[in-house]
Short mmCIF file of C-alpha atoms in Angstrom, two decimals:
data_model
loop_
_atom_site.label_atom_id
_atom_site.label_comp_id
_atom_site.label_asym_id
_atom_site.label_seq_id
_atom_site.Cartn_x
_atom_site.Cartn_y
_atom_site.Cartn_z
CA MET A 1 -87.04 261.20 168.93
CA TRP A 2 -87.71 258.53 171.67
CA ASP A 3 -84.65 259.45 173.35
CA SER A 4 -86.05 262.73 174.34
CA PRO A 5 -88.35 262.38 177.47
CA VAL A 6 -90.27 265.40 176.61
CA LEU A 7 -91.00 264.60 172.96
CA LYS A 8 -91.68 261.06 173.98
CA GLN A 9 -94.42 262.09 176.26
CA VAL A 10 -95.93 264.31 173.61
CA ILE A 11 -96.21 261.31 171.28
CA LEU A 12 -97.58 259.03 173.90
CA GLY A 13 -100.04 261.63 174.81
CA CYS A 14 -101.56 261.52 171.28
CA TYR A 15 -102.49 257.84 172.02
CA ASP A 16 -103.93 258.41 175.55
CA PRO A 17 -107.65 259.19 175.41
CA THR A 18 -107.37 260.79 178.75
CA SER A 19 -104.74 263.21 177.68
CA PRO A 20 -105.38 266.72 176.23
CA LEU A 21 -103.05 265.92 173.53
CA ALA A 22 -105.25 263.16 172.07
CA CYS A 23 -106.83 265.70 169.88
CA LEU A 24 -103.46 265.50 167.85
CA ARG A 25 -103.98 261.87 166.93
CA GLY A 26 -103.80 261.55 163.26
CA GLN A 27 -102.98 265.41 162.83
CA HIS A 28 -99.45 264.58 161.57
CA ASP A 29 -98.88 267.89 159.91
CA VAL A 30 -99.84 269.71 163.15
CA LEU A 31 -97.95 267.49 165.44
CA ALA A 32 -94.78 267.84 163.12
CA LEU A 33 -94.90 271.46 163.26
CA ILE A 34 -95.19 271.49 167.02
CA LEU A 35 -92.22 269.04 167.47
CA LYS A 36 -90.23 271.20 164.84
CA THR A 37 -90.89 274.44 166.94
CA VAL A 38 -90.06 272.82 170.16
CA LEU A 39 -86.69 271.51 168.82
CA ALA A 40 -86.02 275.08 167.29
CA MET A 41 -86.63 276.60 170.73
CA TRP A 42 -84.27 274.27 172.45
CA LYS A 43 -81.52 274.86 169.82
CA ALA A 44 -81.74 278.64 170.41
CA HIS A 45 -80.98 277.92 174.08
CA VAL A 46 -77.72 276.14 173.29
CA ASP A 47 -74.77 278.44 172.70
CA LYS A 48 -71.96 276.84 171.18
CA SER A 49 -69.86 279.96 170.47
CA ASN A 50 -69.06 280.29 174.07
CA ARG A 51 -66.86 277.71 175.84
CA GLY A 52 -68.53 275.63 178.67
CA PHE A 53 -65.56 273.59 179.29
CA MET A 54 -61.89 274.34 179.63
CA HIS A 55 -58.71 272.59 180.78
CA CYS A 56 -56.78 274.37 183.31
CA ARG A 57 -53.30 273.91 181.97
CA ASN A 58 -51.25 276.93 180.64
CA ARG A 59 -50.47 277.12 176.96
CA LYS A 60 -47.04 275.99 176.21
CA GLY A 61 -44.75 279.01 175.89
CA SER A 62 -47.40 281.53 176.77
CA PRO A 63 -46.23 284.42 178.85
CA PHE A 64 -49.66 284.88 180.44
CA PRO A 65 -50.32 282.40 183.30
CA ALA A 66 -54.09 282.49 182.69
CA ILE A 67 -53.96 281.42 178.98
CA ARG A 68 -55.62 278.01 178.96
CA GLY A 69 -54.37 275.27 176.67
CA ARG A 70 -55.80 272.22 175.13
CA LEU A 71 -53.97 269.72 177.44
CA PRO A 72 -55.34 268.47 180.73
CA LYS A 73 -53.96 269.98 183.99
CA PRO A 74 -52.81 267.05 186.40
CA VAL A 75 -53.41 267.69 189.94
CA GLN A 76 -52.24 265.88 192.93
CA PHE A 77 -55.10 264.54 195.24
CA PRO A 78 -54.27 264.38 198.98
CA PRO A 79 -54.68 261.18 200.93
CA PRO A 80 -58.30 260.34 201.97
CA TRP A 81 -59.28 261.49 205.43
CA PHE A 82 -60.21 257.98 206.55
CA ASP A 83 -57.92 255.00 206.31
CA ASP A 84 -60.85 252.77 205.84
CA PRO A 85 -62.18 253.05 202.32
CA MET A 86 -65.58 252.02 203.29
CA GLU A 87 -65.95 255.35 205.42
CA THR A 88 -67.20 258.35 203.70
CA PHE A 89 -66.06 261.86 203.95
CA HIS A 90 -68.44 264.41 202.44
CA VAL A 91 -68.58 268.14 202.57
CA ASN A 92 -70.95 269.94 200.28
CA MET A 93 -70.99 273.57 199.20
CA MET A 94 -69.12 274.59 202.39
CA PRO A 95 -68.46 278.36 202.60
CA PHE A 96 -64.90 279.46 203.34
CA ILE A 97 -62.58 282.35 202.28
CA MET A 98 -60.73 281.51 199.08
CA GLY A 99 -56.98 281.68 199.68
CA SER A 100 -57.29 281.46 203.46
CA LEU A 101 -56.06 278.29 205.01
CA ASP A 102 -57.31 279.42 208.45
CA SER A 103 -60.95 279.53 207.05
CA LEU A 104 -60.94 275.82 206.44
CA PRO A 105 -61.40 273.13 209.10
CA PRO A 106 -58.40 270.83 209.51
CA SER A 107 -59.91 267.96 207.65
CA CYS A 108 -59.90 270.24 204.53
CA HIS A 109 -56.57 271.67 204.88
CA ARG A 110 -55.13 268.99 202.68
CA TYR A 111 -57.17 270.28 199.59
CA HIS A 112 -55.73 273.91 200.06
CA ASP A 113 -53.35 273.46 197.33
CA MET A 114 -55.77 272.28 194.82
CA ILE A 115 -57.77 275.33 195.75
CA LEU A 116 -54.80 277.58 195.14
CA CYS A 117 -54.28 275.93 191.74
CA CYS A 118 -57.76 276.99 190.75
CA LEU A 119 -57.42 280.60 191.85
CA GLN A 120 -54.19 280.92 189.88
CA THR A 121 -56.05 280.29 186.64
CA ASN A 122 -58.94 282.74 187.35
CA LYS A 123 -58.95 286.36 186.44
CA SER A 124 -62.03 287.55 188.50
CA HIS A 125 -60.00 288.19 191.67
CA GLU A 126 -61.59 285.38 193.79
CA ARG A 127 -58.95 285.50 196.58
CA GLY A 128 -60.51 286.91 199.91
CA LYS A 129 -64.04 286.24 198.65
CA VAL A 130 -66.31 283.52 199.92
CA GLY A 131 -66.35 280.32 197.88
CA TYR A 132 -67.91 277.00 198.41
CA LEU A 133 -65.98 273.82 198.72
CA THR A 134 -67.24 270.22 197.99
CA ILE A 135 -65.19 267.10 198.78
CA HIS A 136 -66.65 263.73 198.41
CA GLU A 137 -64.71 260.72 199.36
CA SER A 138 -66.27 257.26 199.17
CA MET A 139 -66.54 253.81 197.64
CA VAL A 140 -68.74 253.84 194.39
CA GLU A 141 -70.40 250.60 193.47
CA ALA A 142 -70.31 249.43 189.94
CA GLY A 143 -73.32 250.74 187.84
CA THR A 144 -73.72 253.64 190.31
CA THR A 145 -72.74 257.34 190.49
CA GLN A 146 -71.10 259.19 193.43
CA ARG A 147 -72.51 262.44 192.28
CA ARG A 148 -75.69 263.46 190.58
CA ALA A 149 -76.51 261.34 187.43
CA GLY A 150 -78.60 262.93 184.64
CA LEU A 151 -77.75 265.70 182.30
CA HIS A 152 -78.04 269.08 184.26
CA ILE A 153 -76.71 272.50 184.75
CA GLU A 154 -75.90 274.03 188.15
CA ALA A 155 -77.79 277.24 187.54
CA GLY A 156 -81.10 275.35 188.18
CA ARG A 157 -83.62 276.20 190.86
CA GLY A 158 -84.87 273.84 193.61
CA GLY A 159 -87.32 271.34 193.03
CA GLY A 160 -88.86 271.02 196.42
CA LYS A 161 -92.02 273.06 197.15
CA GLN A 162 -90.69 275.04 200.01
CA ALA A 163 -87.32 275.85 198.69
CA ARG A 164 -88.70 276.42 195.22
CA VAL A 165 -91.08 279.17 196.39
CA GLN A 166 -88.16 281.05 198.00
CA VAL A 167 -85.96 280.71 194.94
CA PHE A 168 -88.44 281.54 192.26
CA GLN A 169 -88.84 284.97 193.77
CA HIS A 170 -85.56 285.73 192.16
CA HIS A 171 -85.14 285.69 188.37
CA ASP A 172 -81.45 285.51 188.41
CA PHE A 173 -80.05 282.21 189.87
CA ARG A 174 -76.36 281.90 189.82
CA TRP A 175 -74.14 279.15 191.03
CA GLY A 176 -70.66 280.32 190.25
CA GLY A 177 -71.50 281.99 186.91
CA GLY A 178 -68.42 281.73 184.59
CA TYR A 179 -67.36 282.82 181.33
CA GLN A 180 -64.18 283.06 179.25
CA VAL A 181 -62.60 285.68 177.15
CA GLN A 182 -59.71 284.93 174.75
CA HIS A 183 -59.07 281.80 177.01
CA HIS A 184 -59.03 283.92 180.21
CA LEU A 185 -61.42 282.31 182.80
CA PHE A 186 -63.71 284.45 184.99
CA GLY A 187 -65.63 282.93 187.94
CA GLY A 188 -67.17 279.57 187.24
CA ILE A 189 -66.70 276.02 188.79
CA TYR A 190 -63.71 273.85 189.06
CA MET A 191 -63.74 270.02 189.31
CA ALA A 192 -61.60 267.10 189.51
CA SER A 193 -61.86 263.45 190.26
CA THR A 194 -59.41 260.46 190.98
CA VAL A 195 -61.43 258.32 188.66
CA GLY A 196 -61.36 258.91 184.85
CA GLN A 197 -64.40 258.89 182.73
CA SER A 198 -66.54 259.38 185.70
CA CYS A 199 -68.27 262.65 184.54
CA GLY A 200 -69.48 263.87 181.10
CA VAL A 201 -69.44 267.39 180.09
CA TYR A 202 -70.70 269.13 176.86
CA ASP A 203 -68.48 272.07 175.67
CA ALA A 204 -71.48 274.39 175.43
CA VAL A 205 -73.48 276.78 177.35
CA VAL A 206 -77.25 277.01 178.11
CA VAL A 207 -78.80 280.53 177.34
CA ASN A 208 -81.57 281.79 179.55
CA PRO A 209 -81.77 278.58 181.55
CA GLU A 210 -84.74 279.83 183.62
CA THR A 211 -86.92 279.35 180.65
CA VAL A 212 -85.62 276.03 179.52
CA ALA A 213 -84.18 274.09 182.45
CA GLY A 214 -86.35 271.82 184.39
CA PRO A 215 -86.26 271.43 188.26
CA LEU A 216 -82.70 271.37 189.73
CA GLY A 217 -81.34 272.38 186.34
CA ASN A 218 -82.50 269.28 184.63
CA VAL A 219 -81.62 269.63 180.81
CA GLU A 220 -81.95 265.94 179.87
CA HIS A 221 -84.37 267.12 177.04
CA LEU A 222 -81.53 269.10 175.42
CA ARG A 223 -79.23 265.97 174.99
CA MET A 224 -80.74 265.25 171.53
CA VAL A 225 -79.86 268.59 170.44
CA LEU A 226 -76.44 268.63 171.89
CA ASP A 227 -75.53 265.35 170.40
CA LYS A 228 -76.78 266.17 167.05
CA ASP A 229 -74.44 269.27 166.80
CA GLU A 230 -70.87 268.18 165.43
CA ARG A 231 -69.63 271.47 166.72
CA ILE A 232 -70.26 270.57 170.25
CA SER A 233 -67.70 268.26 172.03
CA TYR A 234 -68.71 265.78 174.56
CA MET A 235 -65.89 265.47 177.14
CA ARG A 236 -64.96 262.79 179.74
CA PRO A 237 -62.18 264.10 181.86
CA GLY A 238 -59.58 261.86 182.96
CA ALA A 239 -58.41 260.95 186.52
CA ASN A 240 -56.66 263.81 188.39
CA HIS A 241 -57.32 266.33 185.70
CA LEU A 242 -58.52 269.74 186.83
CA TYR A 243 -61.10 271.41 184.63
CA TRP A 244 -63.38 274.53 184.51
CA ILE A 245 -67.03 274.75 183.65
CA THR A 246 -69.77 277.47 183.93
CA ASP A 247 -72.88 277.15 186.01
CA ARG A 248 -74.66 276.74 182.60
CA THR A 249 -72.61 274.01 181.35
CA PRO A 250 -74.58 270.61 180.63
CA HIS A 251 -72.83 267.82 182.65
CA GLU A 252 -73.52 264.64 184.30
CA ALA A 253 -72.05 261.91 186.60
CA LEU A 254 -71.30 258.64 184.83
CA PRO A 255 -71.85 255.20 186.25
CA ALA A 256 -68.73 253.48 187.70
CA VAL A 257 -67.45 250.69 185.52
CA THR A 258 -66.06 248.79 188.63
CA THR A 259 -66.63 249.08 192.29
CA GLN A 260 -63.92 251.65 193.38
CA PHE A 261 -62.90 254.35 195.78
CA ARG A 262 -63.29 257.82 194.40
CA GLN A 263 -62.29 261.32 195.59
CA TYR A 264 -64.07 264.18 194.24
CA PHE A 265 -63.34 267.92 194.47
CA ARG A 266 -65.35 270.97 193.45
CA LEU A 267 -64.84 274.68 193.85
CA VAL A 268 -67.63 276.96 193.11
CA THR A 269 -66.45 280.63 192.93
CA SER A 270 -68.12 283.56 194.67
CA ASN A 271 -70.93 284.38 192.25
CA VAL A 272 -73.53 282.39 193.94
CA SER A 273 -76.98 283.65 194.51
CA HIS A 274 -78.67 281.10 196.54
CA TRP A 275 -77.14 278.50 199.28
CA PHE A 276 -79.52 275.71 200.12
CA ALA A 277 -79.04 275.22 203.82
CA ASP A 278 -80.59 271.82 204.16
CA HIS A 279 -78.31 270.39 201.57
CA SER A 280 -74.95 272.20 202.28
CA THR A 281 -72.30 271.83 204.96
CA ALA A 282 -71.93 274.66 207.40
CA ASN A 283 -68.29 275.82 208.15
CA PRO A 284 -67.69 274.82 211.79
CA LEU A 285 -65.29 277.83 211.95
CA GLY A 286 -68.23 280.27 211.37
CA VAL A 287 -67.72 281.42 207.87
CA GLN A 288 -71.19 282.37 206.40
CA PRO A 289 -72.23 282.15 202.97
CA THR A 290 -72.71 285.55 201.24
CA ALA A 291 -75.51 284.06 199.00
CA THR A 292 -79.20 284.12 200.08
CA ILE A 293 -79.66 281.26 202.56
CA VAL A 294 -82.63 279.12 201.39
CA VAL A 295 -84.17 276.80 203.96
CA GLY A 296 -86.23 273.69 202.85
CA ASN A 297 -85.77 270.51 200.86
CA LYS A 298 -85.03 271.35 197.17
CA PHE A 299 -85.67 267.80 196.17
CA HIS A 300 -89.05 266.28 195.71
CA HIS A 301 -88.39 263.40 197.99
CA PRO A 302 -88.20 264.14 201.97
CA GLN A 303 -84.75 262.04 201.98
CA ASP A 304 -82.12 262.21 199.61
CA GLU A 305 -78.44 260.89 199.56
CA ALA A 306 -77.04 264.07 198.19
CA MET A 307 -78.18 266.08 201.37
CA ALA A 308 -75.11 267.09 203.44
CA PRO A 309 -76.10 269.51 206.07
CA GLN A 310 -73.41 268.45 208.57
CA MET A 311 -69.70 267.85 208.15
CA THR A 312 -69.62 263.83 207.70
CA CYS A 313 -66.23 263.43 209.30
CA ARG A 314 -64.42 263.40 212.52
CA GLU A 315 -61.86 266.02 213.35
CA THR A 316 -58.83 265.01 215.02
#
């Protein structure tokens, strides 16, 4: 119970005389019914019948190239852009034409083979459409994360007031979508990293995220529900393993065990409804997002390390 930030606040509110929940103090039966109802609602939003995580390696002996298997698919990361490991290379959600090398700036050409590897496993005909590329190469200190910590889904609206107003006008928020039918992958998000055990993923899908997810797709309150269901696996992909998730798959960055250099790759396929301009990298070649462009800080704080409005590299 105390592991859930929402339920914890409900209990603490019962003992706070300034809280409206103080009227529930001593009303154990009523409080138990409320908590039971909340948990039942959260469980109803977790779909464990659909895959939220898939390895991208073909099944051994399968005549169909898009039939996914159980074994991880190893990928070859290119050398970092900078020779100095203390320098950071970072592009975030940069729009480009999937399958077209010419639509990538020179600094991103080295990831083209990984992009093609993703497209070969997808059945939604993504070639020729606008996709969104993230590359993050940096030193990560022990005990910290390179990417976003905390359990979340990508199909979550912005938390900042200005960006939130624009996005909340739309009921349908998509960030790659993604679904699988008989191990065939459609849309979704591909990720890989040079550091194993640096990301945790639940093999489940959040249903109707707009009614259960918090700001920026926060689903930390669902962790207790996910952990208690033995049918839901928690995956920690290994180094250089390419995997696929949906934009409604609960996942999180995990703290680095030791200080080390990490390369991170992500391809978000074309089904994106909103593109946060203040937090994304514009393509210097002029490729524009097909998603609705949202201007404004999507975070509560005016400054955030995850912001990457410009390409943080030097083209040579």
